[in-house]
Amino acid sequence: DAKTTQPPSMDCAEGRAANLPCNHSTISGNEYVYWYRQIHSQGPQYIIHGLKNNETNEMASLIITEDRKSSTLILPHATLRDTAVYYCIVRVHSSGSARQLTFGSGTQLTVLP
Amino acid sequence: DTEVTQTPKHLVMGMTNKKSLKCEQHMGHRAMYWYKQKAKKPPELMFVYSYEKLSINESVPSRFSPECPNSSLLNLHLHALQPEDSALYLCASSPQVAVRGGDISPLHFGNGTRLTVT
Protein backbone atom coordinates (compact mmCIF):
# COMPACT_ATOMS: atom_id res chain seq x y z
CA ASP A 1 0.00 0.00 0.00
CA ALA A 2 1.21 3.51 -0.84
CA LYS A 3 2.63 5.75 1.87
CA THR A 4 0.79 8.91 2.88
CA THR A 5 2.09 12.21 4.27
CA GLN A 6 -0.04 14.48 6.44
CA PRO A 7 0.75 17.58 8.50
CA PRO A 8 1.05 16.60 12.18
CA SER A 9 -1.41 19.21 13.41
CA MET A 10 -3.91 21.85 12.30
CA ASP A 11 -6.26 24.31 13.97
CA CYS A 12 -9.65 25.43 12.70
CA ALA A 13 -12.17 27.92 14.02
CA GLU A 14 -15.55 26.53 14.99
CA GLY A 15 -18.08 26.95 12.18
CA ARG A 16 -15.44 27.32 9.50
CA ALA A 17 -14.45 24.72 6.94
CA ALA A 18 -11.58 22.43 7.90
CA ASN A 19 -9.40 21.38 4.94
CA LEU A 20 -7.08 18.49 5.74
CA PRO A 21 -4.47 17.69 3.08
CA CYS A 22 -2.86 14.35 2.32
CA ASN A 23 -0.04 13.54 -0.04
CA HIS A 24 0.06 10.07 -1.63
CA SER A 25 2.38 10.59 -4.56
CA THR A 26 3.17 6.87 -4.99
CA ILE A 27 -0.46 5.79 -5.23
CA SER A 28 -1.19 3.17 -7.86
CA GLY A 29 -4.24 2.76 -10.06
CA ASN A 30 -6.03 0.21 -7.90
CA GLU A 31 -5.57 1.98 -4.58
CA TYR A 32 -8.43 3.79 -2.91
CA VAL A 33 -8.02 6.77 -0.60
CA TYR A 34 -9.72 6.34 2.78
CA TRP A 35 -10.16 8.79 5.62
CA TYR A 36 -10.75 7.81 9.24
CA ARG A 37 -10.73 9.86 12.39
CA GLN A 38 -10.09 8.96 16.01
CA ILE A 39 -11.60 11.00 18.77
CA HIS A 40 -9.75 10.76 22.06
CA SER A 41 -10.37 7.47 23.91
CA GLN A 42 -12.45 6.03 21.07
CA GLY A 43 -11.79 3.67 18.18
CA PRO A 44 -11.18 4.99 14.67
CA GLN A 45 -14.30 6.02 12.77
CA TYR A 46 -14.69 5.71 9.01
CA ILE A 47 -15.41 9.02 7.26
CA ILE A 48 -15.22 8.60 3.50
CA HIS A 49 -13.31 6.95 0.67
CA GLY A 50 -12.78 7.43 -3.07
CA LEU A 51 -10.83 6.27 -6.10
CA LYS A 52 -10.80 9.04 -8.70
CA ASN A 53 -13.89 11.17 -8.40
CA ASN A 54 -14.70 13.61 -5.67
CA GLU A 55 -17.01 12.16 -3.06
CA THR A 56 -19.42 13.69 -0.54
CA ASN A 57 -21.42 12.21 2.29
CA GLU A 58 -23.15 13.50 5.40
CA MET A 59 -19.85 13.87 7.24
CA ALA A 60 -17.41 15.31 4.74
CA SER A 61 -16.23 15.83 1.18
CA LEU A 62 -13.19 14.22 -0.41
CA ILE A 63 -11.38 16.02 -3.20
CA ILE A 64 -8.84 13.93 -5.12
CA THR A 65 -6.54 15.66 -7.59
CA GLU A 66 -6.65 14.58 -11.22
CA ASP A 67 -3.24 12.89 -10.98
CA ARG A 68 -4.40 11.22 -7.71
CA LYS A 69 -1.16 12.17 -5.96
CA SER A 70 -2.93 14.13 -3.25
CA SER A 71 -6.33 14.62 -1.69
CA THR A 72 -8.13 16.95 0.71
CA LEU A 73 -10.75 16.07 3.28
CA ILE A 74 -13.19 18.91 3.85
CA LEU A 75 -15.35 19.25 6.94
CA PRO A 76 -17.66 22.04 5.80
CA HIS A 77 -18.66 23.46 9.19
CA ALA A 78 -16.31 22.23 11.88
CA THR A 79 -17.61 21.81 15.41
CA LEU A 80 -15.78 21.21 18.68
CA ARG A 81 -16.75 17.53 18.39
CA ASP A 82 -14.68 17.27 15.21
CA THR A 83 -11.49 17.63 17.27
CA ALA A 84 -9.69 14.35 16.55
CA VAL A 85 -6.75 12.72 14.79
CA TYR A 86 -7.55 12.33 11.09
CA TYR A 87 -5.90 9.51 9.17
CA CYS A 88 -5.52 9.39 5.41
CA ILE A 89 -4.93 5.83 4.18
CA VAL A 90 -4.47 4.31 0.75
CA ARG A 91 -5.65 0.77 0.44
CA VAL A 92 -5.30 -1.68 -2.38
CA HIS A 93 -8.09 -4.11 -3.11
CA SER A 94 -7.88 -7.68 -4.25
CA SER A 95 -10.83 -9.85 -5.02
CA GLY A 96 -11.99 -12.16 -2.26
CA SER A 97 -9.47 -11.33 0.42
CA ALA A 98 -9.56 -9.21 3.52
CA ARG A 99 -7.23 -6.27 3.08
CA GLN A 100 -5.63 -4.71 6.06
CA LEU A 101 -5.72 -1.01 6.80
CA THR A 102 -2.29 0.49 7.49
CA PHE A 103 -2.45 3.78 9.40
CA GLY A 104 0.03 6.62 8.96
CA SER A 105 0.78 9.26 11.57
CA GLY A 106 -2.36 11.33 10.93
CA THR A 107 -3.22 15.00 11.55
CA GLN A 108 -4.38 16.23 14.93
CA LEU A 109 -7.21 18.66 14.12
CA THR A 110 -8.15 21.01 16.93
CA VAL A 111 -11.34 22.99 16.47
CA LEU A 112 -11.15 26.22 18.46
CA PRO A 113 -14.20 27.99 19.94
CA ASP B 1 -22.03 4.13 20.28
CA THR B 2 -20.24 1.56 18.17
CA GLU B 3 -21.62 -1.63 16.62
CA VAL B 4 -18.46 -3.48 17.57
CA THR B 5 -18.44 -4.21 21.29
CA GLN B 6 -15.22 -4.84 23.18
CA THR B 7 -14.93 -6.10 26.74
CA PRO B 8 -13.54 -5.30 29.16
CA LYS B 9 -13.01 -1.57 28.64
CA HIS B 10 -10.04 -1.59 31.00
CA LEU B 11 -7.81 -4.44 32.17
CA VAL B 12 -4.87 -4.53 34.54
CA MET B 13 -2.89 -7.75 34.64
CA GLY B 14 0.36 -9.03 36.03
CA MET B 15 3.08 -10.58 33.91
CA THR B 16 2.18 -14.09 35.05
CA ASN B 17 -1.58 -13.74 34.50
CA LYS B 18 -3.69 -15.22 31.74
CA LYS B 19 -6.52 -13.04 30.49
CA SER B 20 -8.70 -12.68 27.40
CA LEU B 21 -10.06 -9.75 25.45
CA LYS B 22 -13.41 -10.18 23.76
CA CYS B 23 -14.89 -8.58 20.66
CA GLU B 24 -18.42 -9.04 19.33
CA GLN B 25 -20.29 -7.79 16.28
CA HIS B 26 -23.74 -8.66 14.97
CA MET B 27 -23.56 -6.95 11.59
CA GLY B 28 -22.93 -10.19 9.71
CA HIS B 29 -19.37 -9.17 8.94
CA ARG B 30 -17.03 -12.01 7.94
CA ALA B 31 -13.67 -10.28 8.45
CA MET B 32 -12.41 -9.34 11.89
CA TYR B 33 -9.22 -7.60 12.96
CA TRP B 34 -7.06 -6.94 16.01
CA TYR B 35 -5.02 -3.73 16.18
CA LYS B 36 -2.67 -2.49 18.90
CA GLN B 37 -2.26 1.21 19.62
CA LYS B 38 0.40 2.72 21.85
CA ALA B 39 -0.07 6.20 23.26
CA LYS B 40 0.13 8.98 20.65
CA LYS B 41 0.82 6.45 17.88
CA PRO B 42 -1.39 5.14 15.05
CA PRO B 43 -3.03 1.72 15.34
CA GLU B 44 -0.87 -1.20 14.18
CA LEU B 45 -2.37 -4.33 12.68
CA MET B 46 -1.88 -7.58 14.61
CA PHE B 47 -4.22 -10.20 13.13
CA VAL B 48 -6.89 -10.58 10.45
CA TYR B 49 -9.55 -13.30 10.39
CA SER B 50 -11.46 -13.99 7.22
CA TYR B 51 -14.44 -16.36 7.39
CA GLU B 52 -13.29 -17.51 10.85
CA LYS B 53 -9.84 -18.46 9.61
CA LEU B 54 -6.64 -16.62 10.46
CA SER B 55 -5.47 -14.97 7.25
CA ILE B 56 -2.88 -12.46 8.45
CA ASN B 57 -0.52 -12.56 11.44
CA GLU B 58 1.80 -9.55 11.46
CA SER B 59 4.62 -11.42 13.22
CA VAL B 60 2.95 -11.01 16.59
CA PRO B 61 4.66 -12.72 19.57
CA SER B 62 3.07 -15.99 20.66
CA ARG B 63 2.09 -14.52 24.03
CA PHE B 64 -0.83 -13.08 22.04
CA SER B 65 -3.15 -15.83 20.81
CA PRO B 66 -6.21 -14.93 18.71
CA GLU B 67 -9.31 -17.05 18.41
CA CYS B 68 -12.43 -16.71 16.27
CA PRO B 69 -15.02 -19.16 17.66
CA ASN B 70 -17.73 -18.01 15.25
CA SER B 71 -18.45 -15.25 12.78
CA SER B 72 -19.63 -12.84 15.49
CA LEU B 73 -16.89 -13.31 18.08
CA LEU B 74 -13.18 -12.61 18.21
CA ASN B 75 -11.01 -13.23 21.24
CA LEU B 76 -7.45 -12.32 22.06
CA HIS B 77 -5.87 -14.57 24.70
CA LEU B 78 -3.03 -13.01 26.66
CA HIS B 79 -0.34 -14.89 28.59
CA ALA B 80 3.00 -13.87 30.09
CA LEU B 81 2.79 -10.31 28.79
CA GLN B 82 5.43 -7.66 29.35
CA PRO B 83 4.91 -4.09 30.59
CA GLU B 84 5.68 -2.83 27.07
CA ASP B 85 2.55 -4.65 25.88
CA SER B 86 0.46 -2.06 27.69
CA ALA B 87 -1.64 -0.38 25.02
CA LEU B 88 -5.12 0.13 23.63
CA TYR B 89 -6.26 -3.02 21.82
CA LEU B 90 -8.76 -2.35 19.08
CA CYS B 91 -11.06 -4.79 17.34
CA ALA B 92 -12.60 -4.09 13.93
CA SER B 93 -14.83 -5.85 11.44
CA SER B 94 -15.76 -5.49 7.79
CA PRO B 95 -18.30 -7.20 5.53
CA GLN B 96 -15.65 -9.04 3.47
CA VAL B 97 -17.92 -9.29 0.49
CA ALA B 98 -16.11 -11.08 -2.33
CA VAL B 99 -17.21 -8.92 -5.19
CA ARG B 100 -15.54 -8.18 -8.48
CA GLY B 101 -12.79 -5.64 -7.91
CA GLY B 102 -12.31 -6.56 -4.30
CA ASP B 103 -13.73 -5.57 -0.97
CA ILE B 104 -13.91 -1.81 -0.57
CA SER B 105 -15.96 -1.91 2.61
CA PRO B 106 -14.76 0.30 5.44
CA LEU B 107 -13.72 -1.17 8.76
CA HIS B 108 -15.92 -0.68 11.81
CA PHE B 109 -13.92 -0.30 15.01
CA GLY B 110 -14.80 -0.87 18.63
CA ASN B 111 -13.65 1.56 21.31
CA GLY B 112 -10.94 -0.77 22.49
CA THR B 113 -9.66 -2.36 25.67
CA ARG B 114 -7.12 -0.29 27.59
CA LEU B 115 -4.60 -2.87 28.84
CA THR B 116 -2.03 -2.21 31.55
CA VAL B 117 0.57 -4.87 32.32
CA THR B 118 2.23 -4.51 35.72
mmCIF file of C-alpha atoms in Angstrom:
data_model
loop_
_atom_site.group_PDB
_atom_site.id
_atom_site.type_symbol
_atom_site.label_atom_id
_atom_site.label_comp_id
_atom_site.label_asym_id
_atom_site.label_seq_id
_atom_site.Cartn_x
_atom_site.Cartn_y
_atom_site.Cartn_z
ATOM 1 C CA ASP A 1 0.000 0.000 0.000
ATOM 2 C CA ALA A 2 1.205 3.508 -0.838
ATOM 3 C CA LYS A 3 2.634 5.746 1.867
ATOM 4 C CA THR A 4 0.794 8.906 2.881
ATOM 5 C CA THR A 5 2.085 12.208 4.273
ATOM 6 C CA GLN A 6 -0.043 14.483 6.437
ATOM 7 C CA PRO A 7 0.747 17.579 8.501
ATOM 8 C CA PRO A 8 1.048 16.599 12.180
ATOM 9 C CA SER A 9 -1.407 19.210 13.412
ATOM 10 C CA MET A 10 -3.910 21.853 12.303
ATOM 11 C CA ASP A 11 -6.265 24.311 13.974
ATOM 12 C CA CYS A 12 -9.646 25.426 12.697
ATOM 13 C CA ALA A 13 -12.169 27.917 14.022
ATOM 14 C CA GLU A 14 -15.550 26.526 14.986
ATOM 15 C CA GLY A 15 -18.083 26.952 12.183
ATOM 16 C CA ARG A 16 -15.442 27.319 9.503
ATOM 17 C CA ALA A 17 -14.446 24.715 6.943
ATOM 18 C CA ALA A 18 -11.576 22.434 7.896
ATOM 19 C CA ASN A 19 -9.403 21.385 4.945
ATOM 20 C CA LEU A 20 -7.082 18.487 5.740
ATOM 21 C CA PRO A 21 -4.466 17.694 3.082
ATOM 22 C CA CYS A 22 -2.861 14.354 2.317
ATOM 23 C CA ASN A 23 -0.045 13.537 -0.041
ATOM 24 C CA HIS A 24 0.064 10.067 -1.625
ATOM 25 C CA SER A 25 2.381 10.595 -4.556
ATOM 26 C CA THR A 26 3.170 6.874 -4.988
ATOM 27 C CA ILE A 27 -0.458 5.791 -5.228
ATOM 28 C CA SER A 28 -1.192 3.175 -7.857
ATOM 29 C CA GLY A 29 -4.237 2.764 -10.055
ATOM 30 C CA ASN A 30 -6.034 0.207 -7.897
ATOM 31 C CA GLU A 31 -5.572 1.979 -4.576
ATOM 32 C CA TYR A 32 -8.427 3.792 -2.911
ATOM 33 C CA VAL A 33 -8.024 6.772 -0.597
ATOM 34 C CA TYR A 34 -9.722 6.342 2.785
ATOM 35 C CA TRP A 35 -10.161 8.791 5.619
ATOM 36 C CA TYR A 36 -10.750 7.806 9.238
ATOM 37 C CA ARG A 37 -10.735 9.856 12.394
ATOM 38 C CA GLN A 38 -10.092 8.957 16.009
ATOM 39 C CA ILE A 39 -11.596 11.003 18.767
ATOM 40 C CA HIS A 40 -9.751 10.765 22.064
ATOM 41 C CA SER A 41 -10.371 7.472 23.907
ATOM 42 C CA GLN A 42 -12.454 6.032 21.073
ATOM 43 C CA GLY A 43 -11.791 3.671 18.181
ATOM 44 C CA PRO A 44 -11.179 4.991 14.665
ATOM 45 C CA GLN A 45 -14.304 6.024 12.774
ATOM 46 C CA TYR A 46 -14.690 5.709 9.014
ATOM 47 C CA ILE A 47 -15.410 9.022 7.264
ATOM 48 C CA ILE A 48 -15.224 8.599 3.497
ATOM 49 C CA HIS A 49 -13.306 6.946 0.667
ATOM 50 C CA GLY A 50 -12.779 7.428 -3.070
ATOM 51 C CA LEU A 51 -10.826 6.270 -6.096
ATOM 52 C CA LYS A 52 -10.799 9.044 -8.704
ATOM 53 C CA ASN A 53 -13.892 11.166 -8.405
ATOM 54 C CA ASN A 54 -14.701 13.610 -5.669
ATOM 55 C CA GLU A 55 -17.015 12.165 -3.056
ATOM 56 C CA THR A 56 -19.423 13.686 -0.542
ATOM 57 C CA ASN A 57 -21.424 12.209 2.294
ATOM 58 C CA GLU A 58 -23.152 13.496 5.402
ATOM 59 C CA MET A 59 -19.850 13.870 7.242
ATOM 60 C CA ALA A 60 -17.410 15.308 4.744
ATOM 61 C CA SER A 61 -16.225 15.826 1.175
ATOM 62 C CA LEU A 62 -13.191 14.221 -0.406
ATOM 63 C CA ILE A 63 -11.382 16.020 -3.203
ATOM 64 C CA ILE A 64 -8.839 13.930 -5.123
ATOM 65 C CA THR A 65 -6.537 15.662 -7.592
ATOM 66 C CA GLU A 66 -6.648 14.585 -11.216
ATOM 67 C CA ASP A 67 -3.237 12.885 -10.981
ATOM 68 C CA ARG A 68 -4.398 11.218 -7.706
ATOM 69 C CA LYS A 69 -1.161 12.170 -5.964
ATOM 70 C CA SER A 70 -2.934 14.133 -3.251
ATOM 71 C CA SER A 71 -6.333 14.617 -1.691
ATOM 72 C CA THR A 72 -8.134 16.946 0.710
ATOM 73 C CA LEU A 73 -10.754 16.067 3.276
ATOM 74 C CA ILE A 74 -13.186 18.910 3.850
ATOM 75 C CA LEU A 75 -15.347 19.253 6.936
ATOM 76 C CA PRO A 76 -17.663 22.042 5.795
ATOM 77 C CA HIS A 77 -18.662 23.458 9.186
ATOM 78 C CA ALA A 78 -16.307 22.228 11.876
ATOM 79 C CA THR A 79 -17.612 21.812 15.412
ATOM 80 C CA LEU A 80 -15.782 21.212 18.678
ATOM 81 C CA ARG A 81 -16.749 17.526 18.395
ATOM 82 C CA ASP A 82 -14.677 17.272 15.214
ATOM 83 C CA THR A 83 -11.490 17.632 17.266
ATOM 84 C CA ALA A 84 -9.686 14.354 16.553
ATOM 85 C CA VAL A 85 -6.747 12.721 14.794
ATOM 86 C CA TYR A 86 -7.546 12.335 11.090
ATOM 87 C CA TYR A 87 -5.905 9.508 9.174
ATOM 88 C CA CYS A 88 -5.515 9.386 5.411
ATOM 89 C CA ILE A 89 -4.929 5.834 4.181
ATOM 90 C CA VAL A 90 -4.473 4.310 0.753
ATOM 91 C CA ARG A 91 -5.646 0.766 0.441
ATOM 92 C CA VAL A 92 -5.299 -1.683 -2.381
ATOM 93 C CA HIS A 93 -8.093 -4.113 -3.106
ATOM 94 C CA SER A 94 -7.884 -7.675 -4.249
ATOM 95 C CA SER A 95 -10.829 -9.851 -5.017
ATOM 96 C CA GLY A 96 -11.992 -12.162 -2.264
ATOM 97 C CA SER A 97 -9.466 -11.330 0.416
ATOM 98 C CA ALA A 98 -9.562 -9.207 3.523
ATOM 99 C CA ARG A 99 -7.234 -6.274 3.081
ATOM 100 C CA GLN A 100 -5.633 -4.707 6.065
ATOM 101 C CA LEU A 101 -5.716 -1.010 6.801
ATOM 102 C CA THR A 102 -2.292 0.492 7.491
ATOM 103 C CA PHE A 103 -2.454 3.777 9.405
ATOM 104 C CA GLY A 104 0.025 6.616 8.961
ATOM 105 C CA SER A 105 0.778 9.258 11.568
ATOM 106 C CA GLY A 106 -2.362 11.333 10.934
ATOM 107 C CA THR A 107 -3.220 14.996 11.549
ATOM 108 C CA GLN A 108 -4.383 16.228 14.935
ATOM 109 C CA LEU A 109 -7.211 18.656 14.123
ATOM 110 C CA THR A 110 -8.149 21.007 16.933
ATOM 111 C CA VAL A 111 -11.343 22.990 16.473
ATOM 112 C CA LEU A 112 -11.155 26.216 18.457
ATOM 113 C CA PRO A 113 -14.196 27.991 19.939
ATOM 114 C CA ASP B 1 -22.030 4.131 20.278
ATOM 115 C CA THR B 2 -20.240 1.563 18.167
ATOM 116 C CA GLU B 3 -21.623 -1.634 16.622
ATOM 117 C CA VAL B 4 -18.461 -3.480 17.573
ATOM 118 C CA THR B 5 -18.440 -4.210 21.288
ATOM 119 C CA GLN B 6 -15.220 -4.837 23.176
ATOM 120 C CA THR B 7 -14.931 -6.098 26.737
ATOM 121 C CA PRO B 8 -13.540 -5.303 29.158
ATOM 122 C CA LYS B 9 -13.011 -1.570 28.639
ATOM 123 C CA HIS B 10 -10.041 -1.588 31.003
ATOM 124 C CA LEU B 11 -7.808 -4.438 32.166
ATOM 125 C CA VAL B 12 -4.868 -4.531 34.542
ATOM 126 C CA MET B 13 -2.889 -7.750 34.641
ATOM 127 C CA GLY B 14 0.361 -9.033 36.034
ATOM 128 C CA MET B 15 3.076 -10.575 33.905
ATOM 129 C CA THR B 16 2.179 -14.090 35.048
ATOM 130 C CA ASN B 17 -1.576 -13.742 34.497
ATOM 131 C CA LYS B 18 -3.688 -15.217 31.743
ATOM 132 C CA LYS B 19 -6.516 -13.042 30.491
ATOM 133 C CA SER B 20 -8.696 -12.680 27.395
ATOM 134 C CA LEU B 21 -10.061 -9.747 25.445
ATOM 135 C CA LYS B 22 -13.412 -10.181 23.760
ATOM 136 C CA CYS B 23 -14.892 -8.575 20.657
ATOM 137 C CA GLU B 24 -18.419 -9.039 19.332
ATOM 138 C CA GLN B 25 -20.295 -7.785 16.282
ATOM 139 C CA HIS B 26 -23.743 -8.660 14.973
ATOM 140 C CA MET B 27 -23.559 -6.950 11.588
ATOM 141 C CA GLY B 28 -22.933 -10.190 9.713
ATOM 142 C CA HIS B 29 -19.366 -9.174 8.935
ATOM 143 C CA ARG B 30 -17.029 -12.006 7.941
ATOM 144 C CA ALA B 31 -13.674 -10.280 8.445
ATOM 145 C CA MET B 32 -12.411 -9.335 11.894
ATOM 146 C CA TYR B 33 -9.215 -7.602 12.957
ATOM 147 C CA TRP B 34 -7.060 -6.940 16.012
ATOM 148 C CA TYR B 35 -5.021 -3.733 16.181
ATOM 149 C CA LYS B 36 -2.671 -2.491 18.902
ATOM 150 C CA GLN B 37 -2.264 1.212 19.616
ATOM 151 C CA LYS B 38 0.403 2.718 21.851
ATOM 152 C CA ALA B 39 -0.070 6.205 23.257
ATOM 153 C CA LYS B 40 0.131 8.982 20.652
ATOM 154 C CA LYS B 41 0.824 6.451 17.882
ATOM 155 C CA PRO B 42 -1.391 5.142 15.053
ATOM 156 C CA PRO B 43 -3.025 1.720 15.337
ATOM 157 C CA GLU B 44 -0.873 -1.197 14.185
ATOM 158 C CA LEU B 45 -2.370 -4.331 12.682
ATOM 159 C CA MET B 46 -1.876 -7.581 14.612
ATOM 160 C CA PHE B 47 -4.223 -10.203 13.132
ATOM 161 C CA VAL B 48 -6.886 -10.582 10.453
ATOM 162 C CA TYR B 49 -9.547 -13.299 10.386
ATOM 163 C CA SER B 50 -11.458 -13.991 7.216
ATOM 164 C CA TYR B 51 -14.440 -16.364 7.390
ATOM 165 C CA GLU B 52 -13.287 -17.514 10.851
ATOM 166 C CA LYS B 53 -9.842 -18.462 9.607
ATOM 167 C CA LEU B 54 -6.644 -16.620 10.460
ATOM 168 C CA SER B 55 -5.474 -14.973 7.245
ATOM 169 C CA ILE B 56 -2.876 -12.462 8.450
ATOM 170 C CA ASN B 57 -0.516 -12.561 11.436
ATOM 171 C CA GLU B 58 1.797 -9.554 11.456
ATOM 172 C CA SER B 59 4.623 -11.417 13.218
ATOM 173 C CA VAL B 60 2.948 -11.010 16.587
ATOM 174 C CA PRO B 61 4.663 -12.719 19.573
ATOM 175 C CA SER B 62 3.071 -15.988 20.664
ATOM 176 C CA ARG B 63 2.092 -14.521 24.032
ATOM 177 C CA PHE B 64 -0.829 -13.078 22.036
ATOM 178 C CA SER B 65 -3.145 -15.833 20.806
ATOM 179 C CA PRO B 66 -6.209 -14.935 18.705
ATOM 180 C CA GLU B 67 -9.312 -17.050 18.408
ATOM 181 C CA CYS B 68 -12.432 -16.715 16.275
ATOM 182 C CA PRO B 69 -15.017 -19.165 17.665
ATOM 183 C CA ASN B 70 -17.732 -18.014 15.250
ATOM 184 C CA SER B 71 -18.446 -15.254 12.785
ATOM 185 C CA SER B 72 -19.629 -12.842 15.495
ATOM 186 C CA LEU B 73 -16.887 -13.307 18.078
ATOM 187 C CA LEU B 74 -13.185 -12.608 18.214
ATOM 188 C CA ASN B 75 -11.012 -13.231 21.241
ATOM 189 C CA LEU B 76 -7.445 -12.324 22.064
ATOM 190 C CA HIS B 77 -5.872 -14.567 24.702
ATOM 191 C CA LEU B 78 -3.030 -13.008 26.665
ATOM 192 C CA HIS B 79 -0.343 -14.892 28.595
ATOM 193 C CA ALA B 80 2.995 -13.868 30.085
ATOM 194 C CA LEU B 81 2.789 -10.311 28.790
ATOM 195 C CA GLN B 82 5.433 -7.663 29.350
ATOM 196 C CA PRO B 83 4.912 -4.090 30.593
ATOM 197 C CA GLU B 84 5.679 -2.830 27.072
ATOM 198 C CA ASP B 85 2.546 -4.653 25.879
ATOM 199 C CA SER B 86 0.464 -2.061 27.690
ATOM 200 C CA ALA B 87 -1.644 -0.377 25.019
ATOM 201 C CA LEU B 88 -5.124 0.134 23.627
ATOM 202 C CA TYR B 89 -6.260 -3.021 21.822
ATOM 203 C CA LEU B 90 -8.764 -2.350 19.078
ATOM 204 C CA CYS B 91 -11.058 -4.788 17.335
ATOM 205 C CA ALA B 92 -12.597 -4.094 13.928
ATOM 206 C CA SER B 93 -14.830 -5.848 11.440
ATOM 207 C CA SER B 94 -15.760 -5.488 7.789
ATOM 208 C CA PRO B 95 -18.296 -7.199 5.531
ATOM 209 C CA GLN B 96 -15.649 -9.043 3.468
ATOM 210 C CA VAL B 97 -17.917 -9.292 0.490
ATOM 211 C CA ALA B 98 -16.108 -11.079 -2.327
ATOM 212 C CA VAL B 99 -17.211 -8.920 -5.194
ATOM 213 C CA ARG B 100 -15.540 -8.177 -8.479
ATOM 214 C CA GLY B 101 -12.788 -5.638 -7.907
ATOM 215 C CA GLY B 102 -12.306 -6.561 -4.298
ATOM 216 C CA ASP B 103 -13.727 -5.568 -0.969
ATOM 217 C CA ILE B 104 -13.911 -1.808 -0.567
ATOM 218 C CA SER B 105 -15.960 -1.913 2.610
ATOM 219 C CA PRO B 106 -14.758 0.303 5.443
ATOM 220 C CA LEU B 107 -13.720 -1.169 8.763
ATOM 221 C CA HIS B 108 -15.923 -0.680 11.814
ATOM 222 C CA PHE B 109 -13.920 -0.299 15.008
ATOM 223 C CA GLY B 110 -14.801 -0.866 18.627
ATOM 224 C CA ASN B 111 -13.646 1.565 21.308
ATOM 225 C CA GLY B 112 -10.942 -0.768 22.491
ATOM 226 C CA THR B 113 -9.664 -2.356 25.671
ATOM 227 C CA ARG B 114 -7.120 -0.287 27.593
ATOM 228 C CA LEU B 115 -4.596 -2.871 28.841
ATOM 229 C CA THR B 116 -2.028 -2.209 31.555
ATOM 230 C CA VAL B 117 0.570 -4.869 32.319
ATOM 231 C CA THR B 118 2.228 -4.506 35.721
#
